[in-house]
CSV table of C-alpha atoms and ligand atoms in Angstrom, one decimal:
chain,number,residue,atom,x,y,z
A,1,MET,CA,-25.3,0.3,9.4
A,2,SER,CA,-26.5,-1.3,12.6
A,3,ASP,CA,-28.3,0.5,15.5
A,4,GLU,CA,-25.9,-0.9,18.0
A,5,LYS,CA,-23.8,1.5,19.9
A,6,LEU,CA,-20.0,1.7,19.3
A,7,THR,CA,-17.7,0.3,21.9
A,8,PRO,CA,-16.7,3.5,23.8
A,9,GLN,CA,-13.1,4.7,23.3
A,10,LYS,CA,-12.3,4.5,27.0
A,11,VAL,CA,-13.4,0.8,27.2
A,12,ASP,CA,-11.4,-0.4,24.2
A,13,PHE,CA,-9.9,2.1,21.8
A,14,SER,CA,-8.7,-0.5,19.4
A,15,GLU,CA,-12.1,-2.1,19.2
A,16,TRP,CA,-13.7,1.3,18.8
A,17,TYR,CA,-11.4,1.9,15.8
A,18,ASN,CA,-12.2,-1.4,14.1
A,19,GLN,CA,-15.9,-0.9,14.5
A,20,ILE,CA,-15.9,2.7,13.3
A,21,VAL,CA,-14.0,1.8,10.1
A,22,GLN,CA,-16.5,-0.8,9.2
A,23,ARG,CA,-19.7,0.8,10.4
A,24,ALA,CA,-18.9,4.2,8.7
A,25,GLU,CA,-18.2,2.1,5.6
A,26,MET,CA,-14.7,3.3,5.1
A,27,ALA,CA,-13.1,0.0,4.5
A,28,ASP,CA,-13.7,-3.8,4.8
A,29,TYR,CA,-11.6,-6.9,5.1
A,30,ALA,CA,-10.6,-8.6,1.9
A,31,PRO,CA,-10.5,-12.4,1.3
A,32,VAL,CA,-6.7,-12.3,1.5
A,33,ARG,CA,-5.7,-11.9,5.1
A,34,GLY,CA,-4.2,-8.4,5.7
A,35,CYS,CA,-5.6,-6.8,2.5
A,36,MET,CA,-8.2,-4.2,2.7
A,37,VAL,CA,-11.1,-3.0,0.5
A,38,VAL,CA,-11.4,0.7,0.5
A,39,ARG,CA,-15.1,1.4,0.2
A,40,PRO,CA,-16.5,4.4,-1.7
A,41,TYR,CA,-16.8,6.7,1.4
A,42,GLY,CA,-13.3,5.9,2.4
A,43,TRP,CA,-12.0,6.4,-1.1
A,44,ALA,CA,-13.8,9.7,-1.4
A,45,LEU,CA,-11.9,10.9,1.6
A,46,TRP,CA,-8.6,9.6,0.1
A,47,GLU,CA,-9.4,11.4,-3.1
A,48,ASN,CA,-9.7,14.7,-1.2
A,49,ILE,CA,-6.4,13.9,0.5
A,50,GLN,CA,-4.9,13.3,-2.9
A,51,LEU,CA,-6.2,16.6,-4.3
A,52,ALA,CA,-4.9,18.6,-1.4
A,53,LEU,CA,-1.5,17.0,-1.5
A,54,ASP,CA,-1.2,16.9,-5.3
A,55,ARG,CA,-1.9,20.7,-5.5
A,56,ARG,CA,1.0,21.2,-3.0
A,57,PHE,CA,3.3,18.9,-5.0
A,58,LYS,CA,2.6,20.8,-8.2
A,59,ASP,CA,3.0,24.2,-6.5
A,60,THR,CA,6.5,23.1,-5.4
A,61,GLY,CA,7.5,22.1,-9.0
A,62,HIS,CA,6.8,18.4,-9.0
A,63,VAL,CA,5.2,16.3,-11.8
A,64,ASN,CA,3.4,13.0,-11.7
A,65,ALA,CA,4.4,9.8,-13.6
A,66,ALA,CA,3.7,6.1,-13.2
A,67,PHE,CA,6.3,3.3,-12.8
A,68,PRO,CA,5.6,-0.5,-13.0
A,69,LEU,CA,4.3,-2.7,-10.1
A,70,LEU,CA,6.8,-5.4,-10.8
A,71,ILE,CA,10.5,-5.0,-10.2
A,72,PRO,CA,13.3,-7.4,-11.0
A,73,MET,CA,14.5,-9.1,-7.7
A,74,SER,CA,18.1,-8.1,-8.6
A,75,PHE,CA,17.2,-4.4,-8.3
A,76,LEU,CA,16.3,-4.8,-4.7
A,77,GLU,CA,19.6,-6.5,-4.0
A,78,LYS,CA,21.7,-3.6,-5.3
A,79,GLU,CA,21.4,-1.4,-2.2
A,80,LYS,CA,22.5,-3.4,0.9
A,81,ASP,CA,20.5,-1.6,3.6
A,82,HIS,CA,17.4,-1.4,1.4
A,83,VAL,CA,17.2,-5.2,0.7
A,84,GLU,CA,18.0,-6.0,4.3
A,85,GLY,CA,15.1,-3.7,5.4
A,86,PHE,CA,12.6,-5.0,3.0
A,87,SER,CA,13.4,-8.7,2.4
A,88,PRO,CA,11.1,-10.1,5.1
A,89,GLU,CA,8.2,-8.1,3.7
A,90,LEU,CA,8.6,-8.9,0.0
A,91,ALA,CA,5.9,-10.6,-2.2
A,92,VAL,CA,7.7,-12.3,-5.0
A,93,VAL,CA,6.4,-13.5,-8.3
A,94,THR,CA,8.1,-16.6,-9.6
A,95,ILE,CA,5.7,-17.9,-12.2
A,96,GLY,CA,4.3,-15.8,-15.2
A,97,GLY,CA,2.2,-17.0,-18.1
A,98,GLY,CA,2.3,-20.5,-16.6
A,99,GLU,CA,6.1,-20.7,-16.7
A,100,LYS,CA,8.8,-20.4,-14.1
A,101,LEU,CA,10.5,-17.0,-14.5
A,102,GLU,CA,14.2,-16.8,-15.1
A,103,GLU,CA,14.4,-14.0,-12.6
A,104,PRO,CA,11.9,-13.6,-9.8
A,105,LEU,CA,9.9,-10.3,-9.8
A,106,VAL,CA,9.1,-8.4,-6.7
A,107,VAL,CA,5.8,-6.7,-6.2
A,108,ARG,CA,7.0,-3.2,-5.3
A,109,PRO,CA,7.3,-2.5,-1.6
A,110,THR,CA,8.4,1.1,-2.6
A,111,SER,CA,10.0,2.2,-5.9
A,112,GLU,CA,13.5,3.7,-5.2
A,113,THR,CA,15.1,0.9,-7.2
A,114,ILE,CA,13.0,0.9,-10.4
A,115,ILE,CA,12.9,4.7,-10.5
A,116,GLY,CA,16.7,4.8,-9.8
A,117,TYR,CA,17.2,2.5,-12.8
A,118,MET,CA,15.1,4.8,-15.0
A,119,TYR,CA,16.9,7.9,-13.7
A,120,SER,CA,20.2,6.4,-14.7
A,121,LYS,CA,18.9,6.3,-18.3
A,122,TRP,CA,17.3,9.7,-18.3
A,123,ILE,CA,19.8,11.9,-16.4
A,124,LYS,CA,22.9,12.7,-18.5
A,125,SER,CA,23.8,16.3,-17.8
A,126,TYR,CA,23.5,18.9,-15.1
A,127,ARG,CA,20.9,20.5,-17.4
A,128,ASP,CA,18.6,17.4,-16.7
A,129,LEU,CA,18.6,18.2,-13.0
A,130,PRO,CA,16.7,18.4,-10.7
A,131,VAL,CA,14.3,15.7,-11.5
A,132,LEU,CA,11.1,16.1,-9.4
A,133,ILE,CA,8.7,13.2,-10.0
A,134,ASN,CA,5.9,11.9,-7.8
A,135,GLN,CA,3.9,8.7,-8.3
A,136,TRP,CA,0.4,7.9,-7.0
A,137,GLY,CA,0.0,4.1,-6.6
A,138,ASN,CA,-0.1,1.1,-4.4
A,139,VAL,CA,2.6,-1.0,-2.8
A,140,VAL,CA,2.7,-4.4,-1.1
A,141,ARG,CA,4.5,-5.2,2.1
A,142,TRP,CA,3.9,-8.6,3.6
A,143,GLU,CA,3.0,-7.4,7.1
A,144,LEU,CA,2.0,-10.1,9.7
A,145,ARG,CA,0.0,-8.0,12.1
A,146,THR,CA,-2.4,-5.8,10.1
A,147,ARG,CA,-5.2,-3.3,10.8
A,148,LEU,CA,-7.4,-1.5,8.3
A,149,PHE,CA,-5.7,1.7,7.0
A,150,LEU,CA,-2.9,1.6,9.7
A,151,ARG,CA,-1.0,-1.4,8.5
A,152,THR,CA,-2.2,-3.5,5.6
A,153,LEU,CA,-0.5,-5.8,3.2
A,154,GLU,CA,-1.3,-3.6,0.3
A,155,PHE,CA,-1.8,0.1,0.7
A,156,TYR,CA,-2.2,3.2,-1.4
A,157,TRP,CA,0.1,6.2,-1.3
A,158,GLN,CA,2.2,8.6,-3.2
A,159,GLU,CA,5.9,8.4,-3.4
A,160,GLY,CA,8.0,11.3,-4.5
A,161,HIS,CA,11.5,10.6,-6.0
A,162,THR,CA,13.8,13.4,-6.7
A,163,ALA,CA,17.4,13.7,-8.0
A,164,HIS,CA,19.6,16.7,-7.5
A,165,ALA,CA,23.1,18.0,-8.5
A,166,THR,CA,24.2,18.8,-4.9
A,167,GLU,CA,23.9,17.4,-1.4
A,168,GLN,CA,22.6,20.8,-0.2
A,169,GLU,CA,19.8,20.8,-2.7
A,170,ALA,CA,18.7,17.2,-1.9
A,171,ARG,CA,18.7,18.0,1.9
A,172,ALA,CA,16.6,21.1,1.2
A,173,GLU,CA,14.2,19.1,-0.8
A,174,THR,CA,13.9,16.5,2.0
A,175,MET,CA,12.9,19.3,4.4
A,176,ARG,CA,10.7,21.2,1.9
A,177,MET,CA,8.5,18.1,1.5
A,178,LEU,CA,8.4,17.5,5.2
A,179,ASP,CA,7.0,21.1,5.4
A,180,VAL,CA,4.5,20.3,2.7
A,181,TYR,CA,3.3,17.3,4.7
A,182,ALA,CA,3.1,19.2,7.9
A,183,ASP,CA,1.1,22.0,6.2
A,184,PHE,CA,-1.2,19.5,4.7
A,185,ALA,CA,-1.8,17.6,7.9
A,186,ILE,CA,-2.4,20.7,10.0
A,187,ASN,CA,-4.4,22.8,7.6
A,188,GLU,CA,-6.4,20.2,5.7
A,189,GLY,CA,-6.6,17.3,8.2
A,190,ALA,CA,-6.6,19.4,11.4
A,191,VAL,CA,-4.1,16.9,12.6
A,192,PRO,CA,-1.4,18.8,14.7
A,193,VAL,CA,1.8,17.0,13.7
A,194,ILE,CA,5.3,17.4,15.0
A,195,LYS,CA,8.1,17.6,12.4
A,196,GLY,CA,11.4,15.8,13.3
A,197,VAL,CA,14.2,13.5,12.4
A,198,LYS,CA,14.1,9.7,13.0
A,199,SER,CA,16.7,7.9,15.0
A,200,GLN,CA,19.2,5.6,13.2
A,201,ALA,CA,17.1,2.6,14.3
A,202,GLU,CA,13.8,4.0,13.1
A,203,LYS,CA,15.0,5.5,9.7
A,204,PHE,CA,14.1,4.2,6.3
A,205,ALA,CA,16.2,1.3,4.9
A,206,GLY,CA,18.7,2.9,2.5
A,207,ALA,CA,18.4,6.5,3.8
A,208,ASN,CA,21.0,8.6,5.5
A,209,LEU,CA,18.4,10.7,7.2
A,210,SER,CA,14.7,10.2,7.6
A,211,ALA,CA,12.3,12.9,8.7
A,212,SER,CA,8.7,12.4,9.7
A,213,ILE,CA,5.6,14.1,10.9
A,214,GLU,CA,4.3,12.5,14.1
A,215,ALA,CA,0.7,12.7,15.3
A,216,MET,CA,-0.9,11.8,18.6
A,217,MET,CA,-4.0,9.6,18.4
A,218,GLY,CA,-7.0,9.8,20.8
A,219,ASP,CA,-5.4,7.0,22.9
A,220,THR,CA,-2.2,9.0,23.1
A,221,ARG,CA,-0.3,6.6,21.0
A,222,ALA,CA,1.9,8.1,18.2
A,223,LEU,CA,1.3,7.6,14.5
A,224,GLN,CA,4.0,8.4,11.9
A,225,ALA,CA,1.8,10.2,9.3
A,226,GLY,CA,4.3,10.9,6.6
A,227,THR,CA,8.1,10.6,5.9
A,228,SER,CA,10.7,12.3,3.9
A,229,HIS,CA,14.1,10.7,3.3
A,230,PHE,CA,17.5,12.1,2.3
A,231,LEU,CA,19.1,9.2,0.4
A,232,ALA,CA,22.4,10.8,-0.2
A,233,GLN,CA,24.2,9.0,-3.1
A,234,ASN,CA,23.3,5.5,-1.9
A,235,PHE,CA,20.9,4.8,-4.7
A,236,ALA,CA,22.8,6.9,-7.2
A,237,LYS,CA,25.8,4.6,-6.7
A,238,ALA,CA,23.8,1.4,-6.7
A,239,PHE,CA,22.1,2.4,-10.0
A,240,ASN,CA,24.9,4.5,-11.5
A,241,ILE,CA,22.9,7.7,-11.8
A,242,GLN,CA,25.5,10.1,-13.0
A,243,TYR,CA,25.6,13.4,-14.8
A,244,LEU,CA,28.2,15.5,-16.5
A,245,ASP,CA,28.7,18.7,-14.5
A,246,GLU,CA,29.5,22.1,-15.9
A,247,ASN,CA,33.2,21.2,-15.9
A,248,ASN,CA,32.6,18.1,-17.9
A,249,THR,CA,33.2,15.8,-14.9
A,250,GLN,CA,31.0,12.8,-14.1
A,251,GLN,CA,29.2,13.2,-10.8
A,252,TYR,CA,26.7,11.0,-8.9
A,253,VAL,CA,23.4,12.7,-8.2
A,254,TRP,CA,21.9,13.1,-4.7
A,255,THR,CA,18.4,11.7,-4.2
A,256,THR,CA,15.4,11.9,-1.9
A,257,SER,CA,12.1,10.1,-1.5
A,258,TRP,CA,9.0,10.9,0.5
A,259,GLY,CA,5.6,9.3,1.0
A,260,LEU,CA,2.2,9.6,2.6
A,261,SER,CA,-0.3,6.8,2.5
A,262,THR,CA,-3.9,5.8,3.2
A,263,ARG,CA,-2.6,5.4,6.8
A,264,PHE,CA,-3.4,9.1,7.1
A,265,ILE,CA,-7.1,8.1,7.0
A,266,GLY,CA,-6.4,6.2,10.2
A,267,ALA,CA,-4.8,9.3,11.6
A,268,ILE,CA,-7.9,11.4,10.9
A,269,ILE,CA,-10.2,8.8,12.4
A,270,MET,CA,-8.1,8.4,15.6
A,271,THR,CA,-7.4,12.1,16.1
A,272,HIS,CA,-11.0,13.4,15.8
A,273,GLY,CA,-13.4,10.6,16.3
A,274,ASP,CA,-15.6,10.1,19.4
A,275,ASP,CA,-18.0,7.6,20.9
A,276,GLN,CA,-20.7,8.6,18.4
A,277,GLY,CA,-18.4,7.9,15.4
A,278,LEU,CA,-16.2,9.7,13.0
A,279,ILE,CA,-15.6,13.4,12.9
A,280,LEU,CA,-14.2,14.5,9.6
A,281,PRO,CA,-12.4,17.8,9.1
A,282,PRO,CA,-14.6,19.9,6.7
A,283,ARG,CA,-11.7,20.6,4.3
A,284,LEU,CA,-11.4,16.8,3.5
A,285,ALA,CA,-14.9,15.5,4.3
A,286,PRO,CA,-16.5,13.9,1.3
A,287,ILE,CA,-19.8,15.3,2.5
A,288,GLN,CA,-19.5,18.6,4.4
A,289,ALA,CA,-23.2,19.1,5.1
A,290,VAL,CA,-26.1,16.7,5.1
A,291,ILE,CA,-29.7,18.0,4.8
A,292,ILE,CA,-32.3,16.1,6.6
A,293,PRO,CA,-35.9,16.9,5.8
A,294,ILE,CA,-38.4,16.5,8.6
A,295,PHE,CA,-42.1,16.0,7.9
A,296,LYS,CA,-45.1,13.9,9.1
A,297,SER,CA,-47.9,14.6,6.6
A,298,VAL,CA,-48.1,14.7,2.8
A,299,PRO,CA,-48.8,18.5,2.5
A,300,GLU,CA,-45.8,19.1,4.8
A,301,THR,CA,-43.6,17.0,2.6
A,302,THR,CA,-44.1,19.2,-0.5
A,303,ALA,CA,-43.3,22.4,1.3
A,304,VAL,CA,-40.3,20.9,3.1
A,305,MET,CA,-38.9,19.2,0.1
A,306,GLU,CA,-39.2,22.4,-2.0
A,307,CYS,CA,-37.2,24.3,0.6
A,308,VAL,CA,-34.7,21.4,0.9
A,309,ARG,CA,-34.0,21.4,-2.8
A,310,ARG,CA,-33.6,25.2,-2.8
A,311,VAL,CA,-31.1,25.1,0.0
A,312,GLU,CA,-29.2,22.2,-1.6
A,313,ALA,CA,-28.9,24.2,-4.9
A,314,GLU,CA,-27.7,27.3,-3.1
A,315,LEU,CA,-25.1,25.4,-1.1
A,316,LYS,CA,-23.9,23.4,-4.2
A,317,ALA,CA,-23.6,26.6,-6.1
A,318,ALA,CA,-21.4,28.0,-3.3
A,319,GLY,CA,-19.1,25.0,-3.6
A,320,VAL,CA,-20.3,23.2,-0.4
A,321,ARG,CA,-20.2,19.4,-0.7
A,322,VAL,CA,-23.8,18.8,0.3
A,323,LYS,CA,-26.1,15.7,0.4
A,324,VAL,CA,-29.8,15.4,0.9
A,325,ASP,CA,-30.8,12.3,2.9
A,326,ASP,CA,-34.3,11.8,1.4
A,327,ARG,CA,-34.7,8.2,2.4
A,328,THR,CA,-38.3,7.5,3.4
A,329,GLU,CA,-37.8,4.1,5.0
A,330,VAL,CA,-35.9,5.4,8.1
A,331,THR,CA,-36.7,8.1,10.7
A,332,PRO,CA,-34.9,11.4,11.0
A,333,GLY,CA,-33.5,10.2,14.4
A,334,PHE,CA,-31.9,7.2,12.6
A,335,LYS,CA,-30.5,9.6,10.0
A,336,PHE,CA,-29.0,11.8,12.7
A,337,ASN,CA,-27.1,8.9,14.2
A,338,ASP,CA,-26.1,7.5,10.8
A,339,TRP,CA,-24.5,10.8,9.7
A,340,GLU,CA,-22.9,11.3,13.1
A,341,MET,CA,-21.3,7.9,12.7
A,342,ARG,CA,-20.0,8.9,9.3
A,343,GLY,CA,-18.6,12.1,10.7
A,344,VAL,CA,-20.3,14.7,8.4
A,345,PRO,CA,-19.3,18.0,9.9
A,346,LEU,CA,-22.6,19.8,9.6
A,347,ARG,CA,-26.2,18.6,9.8
A,348,ILE,CA,-29.0,20.8,8.4
A,349,GLU,CA,-32.5,20.1,9.5
A,350,ILE,CA,-35.5,21.5,7.7
A,351,GLY,CA,-39.0,20.9,9.0
A,352,PRO,CA,-42.5,22.5,8.7
A,353,LYS,CA,-41.8,25.0,11.6
A,354,ASP,CA,-38.7,26.2,9.8
A,355,ILE,CA,-40.8,26.8,6.6
A,356,GLU,CA,-43.2,29.0,8.7
A,357,LYS,CA,-40.4,30.9,10.4
A,358,ASN,CA,-38.1,31.0,7.3
A,359,THR,CA,-35.3,29.4,9.4
A,360,ILE,CA,-33.3,26.3,9.4
A,361,ALA,CA,-31.5,24.3,12.1
A,362,LEU,CA,-27.7,23.7,11.9
A,363,ALA,CA,-26.1,21.1,14.1
A,364,ARG,CA,-22.3,20.8,14.4
A,365,ARG,CA,-20.8,17.3,14.6
A,366,ASP,CA,-17.9,18.4,16.7
A,367,LYS,CA,-20.2,19.8,19.4
A,368,PRO,CA,-22.9,17.3,20.2
A,369,GLY,CA,-26.3,18.3,21.6
A,370,ARG,CA,-27.7,21.8,22.2
A,371,GLU,CA,-24.2,23.4,22.4
A,372,GLY,CA,-23.6,22.8,18.7
A,373,LYS,CA,-27.1,23.7,17.5
A,374,SER,CA,-28.2,27.0,16.1
A,375,PHE,CA,-31.3,28.3,14.3
A,376,VAL,CA,-30.6,30.7,11.5
A,377,PRO,CA,-32.6,32.6,8.9
A,378,GLN,CA,-32.6,31.1,5.4
A,379,THR,CA,-31.2,34.3,3.9
A,380,GLN,CA,-27.5,34.3,3.1
A,381,LEU,CA,-27.3,30.6,4.1
A,382,ALA,CA,-24.4,29.7,2.0
A,383,VAL,CA,-22.2,32.3,3.6
A,384,LYS,CA,-23.2,31.1,7.1
A,385,VAL,CA,-22.5,27.5,6.2
A,386,ALA,CA,-19.2,28.3,4.7
A,387,ASP,CA,-18.2,30.3,7.8
A,388,LEU,CA,-19.3,27.5,10.1
A,389,LEU,CA,-17.3,24.9,8.2
A,390,VAL,CA,-14.2,27.1,8.7
A,391,GLU,CA,-15.0,27.4,12.4
A,392,ILE,CA,-15.4,23.7,12.8
A,393,GLN,CA,-12.1,23.0,11.0
A,394,GLN,CA,-10.4,25.5,13.4
A,395,ALA,CA,-12.1,24.0,16.4
A,396,LEU,CA,-11.0,20.5,15.5
A,397,LEU,CA,-7.4,21.6,15.2
A,398,GLU,CA,-7.5,23.5,18.5
A,399,ARG,CA,-9.0,20.5,20.3
A,400,ALA,CA,-6.5,18.0,18.9
A,401,THR,CA,-3.6,20.4,19.7
A,402,SER,CA,-4.7,20.9,23.3
A,403,PHE,CA,-5.3,17.2,23.8
A,404,ARG,CA,-1.8,16.5,22.4
A,405,ASP,CA,-0.1,19.2,24.5
A,406,SER,CA,-1.8,18.0,27.7
A,407,HIS,CA,-0.4,14.5,27.1
A,408,ILE,CA,3.2,15.4,26.4
A,409,PHE,CA,5.3,15.2,29.6
A,410,GLU,CA,8.9,16.1,30.5
A,411,PRO,CA,9.7,13.4,33.1
A,412,ARG,CA,12.3,14.2,35.8
A,413,ASP,CA,13.9,10.8,35.8
A,414,TYR,CA,13.7,7.4,34.1
A,415,ALA,CA,11.1,6.0,36.5
A,416,GLU,CA,8.8,8.9,35.7
A,417,LEU,CA,9.4,8.3,31.9
A,418,VAL,CA,8.3,4.7,32.3
A,419,GLU,CA,5.2,5.9,33.9
A,420,VAL,CA,4.2,8.7,31.6
A,421,VAL,CA,4.6,6.8,28.4
A,422,GLN,CA,1.7,4.6,29.5
A,423,ASN,CA,-0.7,7.5,28.8
A,424,GLY,CA,1.2,10.1,26.8
A,425,TRP,CA,4.5,11.0,25.3
A,426,ALA,CA,7.7,11.7,27.1
A,427,TYR,CA,9.9,14.6,25.8
A,428,SER,CA,13.4,14.0,27.1
A,429,TYR,CA,17.1,14.3,26.5
A,430,TRP,CA,18.5,11.3,24.9
A,431,CYS,CA,22.2,10.6,24.2
A,432,GLU,CA,21.3,9.1,20.8
A,433,SER,CA,22.8,5.7,21.6
A,434,PRO,CA,20.9,2.6,20.4
A,435,GLU,CA,21.4,1.0,23.8
A,436,CYS,CA,19.4,3.6,25.6
A,437,GLU,CA,16.7,3.6,22.9
A,438,THR,CA,16.4,-0.2,23.1
A,439,LYS,CA,16.2,-0.1,26.9
A,440,VAL,CA,13.2,2.2,26.8
A,441,LYS,CA,11.6,0.0,24.1
A,442,GLU,CA,12.1,-3.2,26.2
A,443,ASP,CA,11.0,-1.6,29.4
A,444,THR,CA,7.9,0.3,28.1
A,445,LYS,CA,7.2,-0.6,24.5
A,446,ALA,CA,7.8,3.1,23.7
A,447,THR,CA,10.0,3.9,20.8
A,448,THR,CA,11.8,7.1,19.8
A,449,ARG,CA,9.4,9.0,17.5
A,450,CYS,CA,11.5,11.9,16.4
A,451,LEU,CA,14.0,14.5,17.4
A,452,PRO,CA,11.9,17.6,16.7
A,453,LEU,CA,13.3,20.2,14.5
A,454,ASP,CA,12.3,23.2,16.5
A,455,GLN,CA,14.0,22.5,19.8
A,456,GLU,CA,16.3,24.9,21.5
A,457,GLU,CA,20.0,23.8,21.5
A,458,ALA,CA,20.7,23.5,25.2
A,459,PRO,CA,22.6,20.3,26.0
A,460,GLY,CA,21.3,18.2,28.9
A,461,LYS,CA,21.6,14.7,30.3
A,462,CYS,CA,20.2,11.5,28.8
A,463,ILE,CA,17.1,10.5,30.7
A,464,VAL,CA,18.2,6.8,30.4
A,465,CYS,CA,22.0,6.8,31.1
A,466,GLY,CA,22.7,10.3,32.4
A,467,LYS,CA,25.4,10.9,29.9
A,468,ALA,CA,25.6,14.2,28.0
A,469,ALA,CA,22.9,14.6,25.4
A,470,GLU,CA,22.5,17.3,22.7
A,471,HIS,CA,18.9,16.8,21.7
A,472,LYS,CA,15.6,16.0,23.1
A,473,VAL,CA,13.4,13.2,21.6
A,474,TYR,CA,9.8,12.1,21.9
A,475,PHE,CA,9.3,8.6,23.3
A,476,ALA,CA,5.9,7.1,22.7
A,477,ARG,CA,4.1,3.9,22.1
A,478,ALA,CA,3.3,3.9,18.4
A,479,TYR,CA,1.0,2.4,15.8
B,1,ZN,ZN1,21.8,7.5,27.1
């Protein structure tokens, strides 16, 4: 880590983001353009994301499995919209074991096709349904413009693939998993997301309906943080996934798919970070509290370190993810900056004065300076730290929510819409025609993000063309 200051967010948000990802040692650029190396600190955050999601998937009846990385090219071609959507992004293997392959293999961009193929073998009767499988893995999409975590050629994610007997069940599953994502984003990531349905232009290639959770980043741009798709019988028909129903009649299944990726790390960084660095939500932070010993002389060292180890043991026993920074080659001031950069939610300082007074100093990452600092007795420390972590988690969510809400506008006319999407989101009636959607995109670079689920049904007039519109939509520039 260098001592150089980060580029402030207001000066260049994008540069701030690139610097923070590297300096906090979250990820690095790989030798292949567009690929990323997730470094241990970034991966530890991803592991906590995985744990929080996986628990929710299992609680809703899903199981994990693993499907292969390589998919026959012909599989992709079976679903027309799917192949059209993904063709430009495919990485194709044509040589294997030194010989030209009879059929090229695609490095999976997503796994609907290979899983659909397997489901057609496994599903025979209504008794086999529903099938609720999730896979943790990596996929490759040959993106041209890439950014670490946000859009990379290869990324890590989970993809759920379910098959159901009825349309109603599959639609319910699509929305249930959207709820799971929203619950995770809000309560674990402290990222206040909006649940909604994508427009026809923005939906997943091969889906009848795509739903998403949309988050607002610190520069007010939108980020699609997770998606859930109702695939109807599109893949069931392409892969002949049929079952015998209770009346002994062959029926096609109804399928869904849903995914959340390492992109969510980008969402966390850009939702909470500031000019000093990352700010990680305590529930997902790899290190929740860092202890920094402060001493000048050798006798001080012994007493301080004894106290440090006692506090460390107490916090560990209470389940706090704690780390002692006992480096001797750098100053405490350097350590403060270093852990601020890495976004550790709570800093614990222990020095000779604290030993005398039987206190310690706690400094919150989300409230810099004196405001976030408190001196507390060493007794019952674990309880205090745990409470404070809950408080920080809550404060991050509140701050992000109020930032978001103060940057969502309801423009009176089109001219105002063009203006507000430069620094916020526009929430407006839209007639749902692709023409109006394209016009906004061409004029402002803002796209439709989602038609939120919880809107009141009061028809209005399209902000673009003035024709009758049933729903409101969010327009925003997006990552
Ligand atoms: Zn319109």
